[in-house]
Coordinates of C-alpha atoms and ligand atoms in Angstrom, one line a residue:
M63 CA 189.4 145.2 123.9
N64 CA 186.3 143.9 122.4
G65 CA 183.8 142.3 124.7
T66 CA 181.7 143.0 127.7
R67 CA 183.0 144.3 131.0
V68 CA 182.0 141.8 133.7
G69 CA 183.1 143.0 137.2
N70 CA 186.8 143.7 136.9
R71 CA 187.3 141.7 133.7
V72 CA 186.8 142.4 130.1
I73 CA 185.5 139.3 128.5
G74 CA 186.7 139.4 124.9
A75 CA 185.7 137.1 122.1
Q76 CA 188.6 134.9 122.9
S77 CA 190.0 135.6 126.4
P78 CA 189.6 137.7 129.4
V79 CA 192.0 140.6 130.2
T80 CA 192.1 142.2 133.7
V81 CA 192.2 146.0 133.3
G82 CA 193.4 148.4 136.0
W83 CA 196.0 148.0 138.7
E84 CA 193.2 147.9 141.4
N85 CA 192.0 144.7 139.9
V86 CA 195.3 142.9 139.7
P87 CA 195.8 140.4 142.6
K88 CA 198.3 141.2 145.3
V89 CA 200.9 138.8 146.7
V90 CA 199.3 136.2 149.1
G91 CA 201.2 135.5 152.3
G92 CA 202.6 136.9 155.6
P93 CA 204.5 140.2 156.2
V94 CA 207.9 138.8 155.3
K95 CA 206.7 137.5 151.9
Q96 CA 204.9 140.8 151.3
F97 CA 208.0 142.8 152.1
V98 CA 210.3 140.7 149.9
F99 CA 208.0 140.7 146.9
T100 CA 207.3 144.4 147.2
W101 CA 210.9 145.6 147.5
F102 CA 212.9 142.9 145.5
Q103 CA 212.7 144.8 142.2
P104 CA 213.8 148.3 143.4
A105 CA 216.5 146.8 145.7
V106 CA 218.0 144.8 142.9
L107 CA 217.8 147.8 140.5
F108 CA 219.5 150.2 142.9
A109 CA 222.1 147.6 144.0
L110 CA 223.1 147.0 140.3
I111 CA 223.3 150.7 139.6
A112 CA 225.5 151.2 142.6
F113 CA 227.7 148.3 141.6
W114 CA 228.3 149.7 138.0
Y115 CA 228.7 153.2 139.3
Y116 CA 231.4 152.3 141.8
A117 CA 233.0 149.2 140.4
P118 CA 236.8 149.6 139.6
N119 CA 237.7 149.5 135.9
S120 CA 239.3 146.1 136.3
I121 CA 235.9 144.5 136.7
A122 CA 233.6 147.0 134.9
K123 CA 233.4 145.0 131.6
A124 CA 231.0 143.1 129.5
S125 CA 232.0 139.6 130.8
T126 CA 231.0 140.7 134.4
A127 CA 227.7 142.0 133.0
I128 CA 227.1 138.6 131.3
G129 CA 227.9 136.8 134.6
I130 CA 225.5 139.0 136.6
G131 CA 222.8 138.4 134.0
I132 CA 223.1 134.7 134.4
G133 CA 223.0 134.9 138.2
F134 CA 220.0 137.2 138.1
K135 CA 218.1 134.9 135.9
A136 CA 218.9 131.9 138.1
L137 CA 217.6 133.8 141.1
L138 CA 214.3 134.7 139.2
L139 CA 214.0 131.0 138.2
A140 CA 213.9 130.2 142.0
L141 CA 211.4 133.0 142.7
E142 CA 209.2 131.6 139.9
W143 CA 209.1 128.3 141.8
V144 CA 208.4 130.0 145.2
N145 CA 205.8 132.5 144.2
P146 CA 204.4 132.0 140.7
R147 CA 202.0 134.6 139.2
F148 CA 199.9 131.8 137.6
D149 CA 200.0 128.1 138.3
S150 CA 199.0 127.6 134.7
W151 CA 202.4 129.2 133.7
R152 CA 204.4 126.8 135.7
L153 CA 207.3 125.2 133.9
T154 CA 206.8 121.7 132.5
W155 CA 209.6 119.5 131.2
K156 CA 208.4 119.9 127.7
E157 CA 208.4 123.7 128.0
A158 CA 211.8 123.7 129.8
C159 CA 213.4 121.6 127.0
T160 CA 212.1 123.8 124.1
D161 CA 213.1 127.0 126.1
L162 CA 216.6 125.6 126.5
F163 CA 216.9 125.1 122.7
Y164 CA 216.0 128.8 122.1
V165 CA 218.3 130.1 124.8
G166 CA 221.1 128.0 123.4
L167 CA 220.4 129.3 119.8
G168 CA 220.2 132.9 121.1
Y169 CA 223.6 132.7 122.8
T170 CA 225.2 131.0 119.8
L171 CA 223.9 133.7 117.4
L172 CA 225.0 136.4 119.8
R173 CA 228.5 135.0 119.9
I174 CA 228.6 134.9 116.1
V175 CA 227.4 138.5 115.7
D176 CA 229.6 139.7 118.5
G177 CA 232.6 138.1 116.7
Y178 CA 231.9 140.4 113.7
V179 CA 230.8 143.6 115.6
G180 CA 233.6 143.3 118.1
S181 CA 236.3 142.7 115.5
D182 CA 239.1 145.2 115.1
A183 CA 238.2 146.0 111.5
V184 CA 234.7 147.2 112.6
A185 CA 236.1 149.1 115.5
E186 CA 238.6 150.9 113.3
Y187 CA 235.9 151.7 110.7
L188 CA 233.7 153.2 113.4
Q189 CA 236.5 155.3 114.8
D190 CA 237.1 156.7 111.4
A191 CA 233.5 157.1 110.3
M192 CA 232.1 158.7 113.5
H193 CA 232.9 162.2 114.5
W194 CA 233.6 161.5 118.1
D195 CA 234.5 165.1 118.9
K196 CA 230.8 166.0 118.3
L197 CA 229.9 163.8 121.2
T198 CA 232.0 165.6 123.8
W199 CA 228.9 167.4 125.1
F200 CA 227.4 164.0 125.8
M201 CA 230.5 162.8 127.7
T202 CA 230.4 165.9 130.0
L203 CA 227.0 165.0 131.3
P204 CA 226.7 163.2 134.7
L205 CA 227.2 159.4 134.2
L206 CA 223.7 158.5 135.3
V207 CA 222.2 161.0 132.9
Q208 CA 224.3 159.5 130.1
A209 CA 223.1 156.0 131.1
F210 CA 219.4 157.2 131.2
L211 CA 219.7 158.8 127.7
I212 CA 221.3 155.7 126.2
S213 CA 218.7 153.4 127.7
F214 CA 215.8 155.6 126.7
T215 CA 217.0 156.2 123.2
F216 CA 217.6 152.4 122.8
D217 CA 214.1 151.6 124.0
F218 CA 212.5 154.4 121.9
G219 CA 214.0 152.7 118.8
Q220 CA 212.8 149.3 120.1
Y221 CA 209.3 150.7 120.7
W222 CA 208.9 151.8 117.1
M223 CA 210.4 148.6 115.7
H224 CA 208.1 146.5 117.8
R225 CA 205.1 148.6 117.0
G226 CA 206.1 148.3 113.3
M227 CA 206.2 144.6 113.6
H228 CA 202.6 144.6 114.8
N229 CA 201.4 146.8 111.9
F230 CA 203.4 145.9 108.9
H231 CA 202.9 142.3 107.6
P232 CA 206.4 141.4 106.4
L233 CA 207.8 142.5 109.8
W234 CA 205.0 140.8 111.7
L235 CA 205.9 137.4 110.1
T236 CA 209.3 137.6 111.9
H237 CA 207.7 138.5 115.2
A238 CA 204.6 136.3 115.1
P239 CA 206.3 133.1 116.4
H240 CA 207.2 134.9 119.6
H241 CA 203.4 135.5 120.1
Y242 CA 202.6 131.8 120.0
I243 CA 204.1 131.3 123.5
T244 CA 201.3 130.3 125.9
Q245 CA 203.0 131.2 129.1
L246 CA 205.6 133.6 130.4
N247 CA 208.7 132.5 132.2
I248 CA 212.3 133.6 132.5
N249 CA 213.4 132.0 129.2
K250 CA 210.5 133.1 127.0
G251 CA 212.3 136.2 125.8
A252 CA 214.5 133.9 123.7
V253 CA 211.6 132.1 122.0
G254 CA 211.0 133.2 118.4
N255 CA 212.4 133.3 114.9
P256 CA 216.1 134.4 114.8
V257 CA 215.4 136.9 112.1
E258 CA 213.6 138.9 114.7
L259 CA 216.7 139.2 116.8
F260 CA 218.4 140.8 113.9
L261 CA 215.6 143.4 113.3
I262 CA 215.4 144.3 117.0
G263 CA 219.2 144.9 116.8
L264 CA 218.5 147.4 113.9
G265 CA 215.8 149.2 115.9
V266 CA 218.3 149.6 118.6
G267 CA 221.3 150.9 116.6
G268 CA 224.6 149.4 117.6
F269 CA 226.6 152.6 118.2
F270 CA 227.5 152.5 121.8
D271 CA 230.7 150.6 122.2
F272 CA 232.0 154.0 123.4
L273 CA 231.7 154.9 127.0
P274 CA 231.6 151.5 128.5
R275 CA 230.6 152.7 131.9
A276 CA 227.5 154.5 130.8
A277 CA 226.6 151.7 128.4
L278 CA 227.0 149.1 131.2
L279 CA 224.7 151.2 133.4
A280 CA 222.2 151.4 130.6
G281 CA 222.5 147.7 130.1
T282 CA 221.8 147.1 133.8
L283 CA 218.6 149.0 133.5
G284 CA 217.6 146.7 130.7
L285 CA 218.5 143.7 132.8
A286 CA 216.9 144.8 136.1
V287 CA 213.7 146.0 134.4
G288 CA 213.3 144.4 131.0
T289 CA 213.8 140.9 132.3
Y290 CA 210.5 141.0 134.1
Q291 CA 208.6 141.1 130.8
H292 CA 208.9 137.3 130.7
V293 CA 208.8 136.1 134.3
N294 CA 206.2 134.1 136.1
V295 CA 206.6 135.8 139.5
R296 CA 203.9 137.7 141.4
F297 CA 205.3 141.0 142.7
N298 CA 203.6 144.0 144.5
S299 CA 205.6 146.3 142.3
P300 CA 205.6 149.9 143.8
R301 CA 203.3 152.3 142.0
W302 CA 206.1 154.5 140.7
W303 CA 207.8 151.4 139.2
R304 CA 204.6 150.4 137.4
F305 CA 204.2 154.0 136.1
L306 CA 207.8 154.2 134.7
F307 CA 208.7 150.6 133.8
N308 CA 207.4 147.7 131.8
T309 CA 206.2 144.8 134.0
T310 CA 205.2 141.2 133.6
E311 CA 201.6 142.4 133.9
H312 CA 202.0 144.9 131.0
H313 CA 203.7 142.3 128.8
S314 CA 201.1 139.6 129.6
V315 CA 198.4 141.9 128.2
H316 CA 200.6 142.3 125.1
H317 CA 200.7 138.5 124.7
S318 CA 197.0 138.0 125.5
Q319 CA 194.9 136.0 123.1
D320 CA 192.6 139.0 122.7
F321 CA 193.8 140.8 119.5
E322 CA 192.8 144.3 120.5
A323 CA 194.4 144.0 123.9
S324 CA 197.7 142.7 122.4
R325 CA 198.1 145.9 120.4
S326 CA 199.6 147.6 123.5
N327 CA 202.7 147.9 125.7
Y328 CA 205.3 147.7 123.0
S329 CA 208.3 149.1 124.9
G330 CA 210.9 146.9 126.5
T331 CA 211.9 148.9 129.6
W332 CA 210.3 152.3 129.7
I333 CA 206.5 151.8 129.7
V334 CA 206.3 155.7 129.8
I335 CA 207.0 155.6 126.1
D336 CA 203.7 153.7 125.6
R337 CA 202.0 156.2 127.9
M338 CA 203.4 159.0 125.7
F339 CA 202.0 157.5 122.5
G340 CA 198.7 156.2 124.0
T341 CA 199.4 152.5 123.7
C342 CA 199.7 151.6 127.4
V343 CA 197.2 149.2 129.0
D344 CA 197.7 148.7 132.7
G345 CA 196.4 145.2 133.6
E346 CA 197.2 141.6 133.1
A347 CA 196.1 138.5 131.2
E348 CA 196.5 134.8 131.9
L349 CA 195.5 133.2 128.6
L350 CA 198.2 133.9 126.1
G351 CA 199.0 133.0 122.6
M352 CA 197.6 132.9 119.1
E353 CA 194.9 130.8 117.5
G354 CA 193.4 130.1 120.9
G355 CA 196.8 129.0 122.3
R356 CA 198.0 126.6 119.6
R357 CA 201.6 125.5 120.4
M358 CA 204.1 126.3 117.6
S359 CA 206.8 123.7 117.1
I360 CA 210.5 124.6 116.9
Q361 CA 210.5 123.5 113.3
E362 CA 207.5 125.8 112.3
T363 CA 209.1 128.7 114.3
M364 CA 212.3 128.4 112.2
V365 CA 210.6 128.5 108.8
Y366 CA 207.4 130.5 109.6
P367 CA 208.5 134.0 108.2
F368 CA 209.6 132.3 104.9
A369 CA 206.7 129.8 104.6
E370 CA 204.0 132.4 105.4
G371 CA 205.7 135.1 103.4
W372 CA 205.7 132.8 100.3
K373 CA 202.1 132.0 100.9
S374 CA 201.1 135.7 101.1
F375 CA 203.2 136.4 98.0
K376 CA 201.4 133.7 96.0
Q377 CA 197.9 134.8 97.2
R378 CA 198.7 138.4 96.2
A379 CA 200.0 137.2 92.8
G380 CA 196.9 135.1 92.4
R381 CA 194.6 138.1 93.1
L382 CA 196.5 140.3 90.6
G383 CA 196.2 137.5 88.0
R384 CA 192.4 137.3 88.5
S385 CA 192.0 141.1 88.2
D386 CA 193.7 140.8 84.9
G387 CA 190.7 139.0 83.6
D388 CA 191.6 135.3 84.2
E389 CA 188.5 134.7 86.3
A390 CA 186.2 136.4 83.7
M391 CA 187.7 134.1 81.1
A392 CA 186.8 131.1 83.2
V393 CA 183.1 131.9 83.3
P394 CA 181.4 130.0 80.5
A395 CA 179.9 132.4 78.0
E396 CA 176.2 131.6 77.8
Ligands
ZN258 ZN1 204.9 141.8 120.2
ZN259 ZN1 207.2 138.8 124.8

């Protein structure tokens, strides 16, 4: 983070970032409110784990998971209204309408991809191509260990894909539109260019249609932790939670207008992966976005990777052309 440290804030060239948990504000309110916003996150996480651990086979399926996901997001939407992290992130009608478009698009694409991946032909191919017998050691592990390993491996892939997106220009072009959001709220995870969804899918590896129970438990970790990345709710998350898991605070630093600060907190669920590789910044930011918070239209978001990619390609070709001597030729010989 470039800039000068003033009190508890680092004043960058563009925007301030609060660094250190001791400087992040606590929930304001009476003991009941303090209790609720301290224990909400762990209570939901443990309740969901218990549900998937004990649920009978008849209800332990993907459609139940989707239903829980929708209910959980509706609950968080209510909490955003009751106890927002920043008033400047409050939902406006304009924001809500554009968010709705991206959420709708995301669900539509998911349905299409699922139609292919979930098809019998793909399932048959996987059963033939994979040597399932080599995975028996995995299936003998306790269920919760299996779930942890799936979740961690999944997030490890996502960490490197996300970090790659911030360091390799062609990949960045697909991810950049997501960084033009100027506030965090429950639907912001869906905002971005659809090509990115596909790349995140690759970083993740789609190999776990086996062992539904462990996969559902891993999925619930993603839901009960990863969802907070884009949420406008102030929580007093317990210290162990902030050490292990990604939080809104971490992800707000990642979205901050300060370039240096944004090169941090790449993981989706397990912030310990960032701690392992030295990219974790504990803190929070309010001013988010790119180019000082310019709002990117839906239209620009859809064409951005292609339009910008073409621009970069032409610039590169232009530079190569000049080094071939075109420019020298243009200089009048005196
Ligand atoms: Zn990013
Ligand atoms: Zn984000």
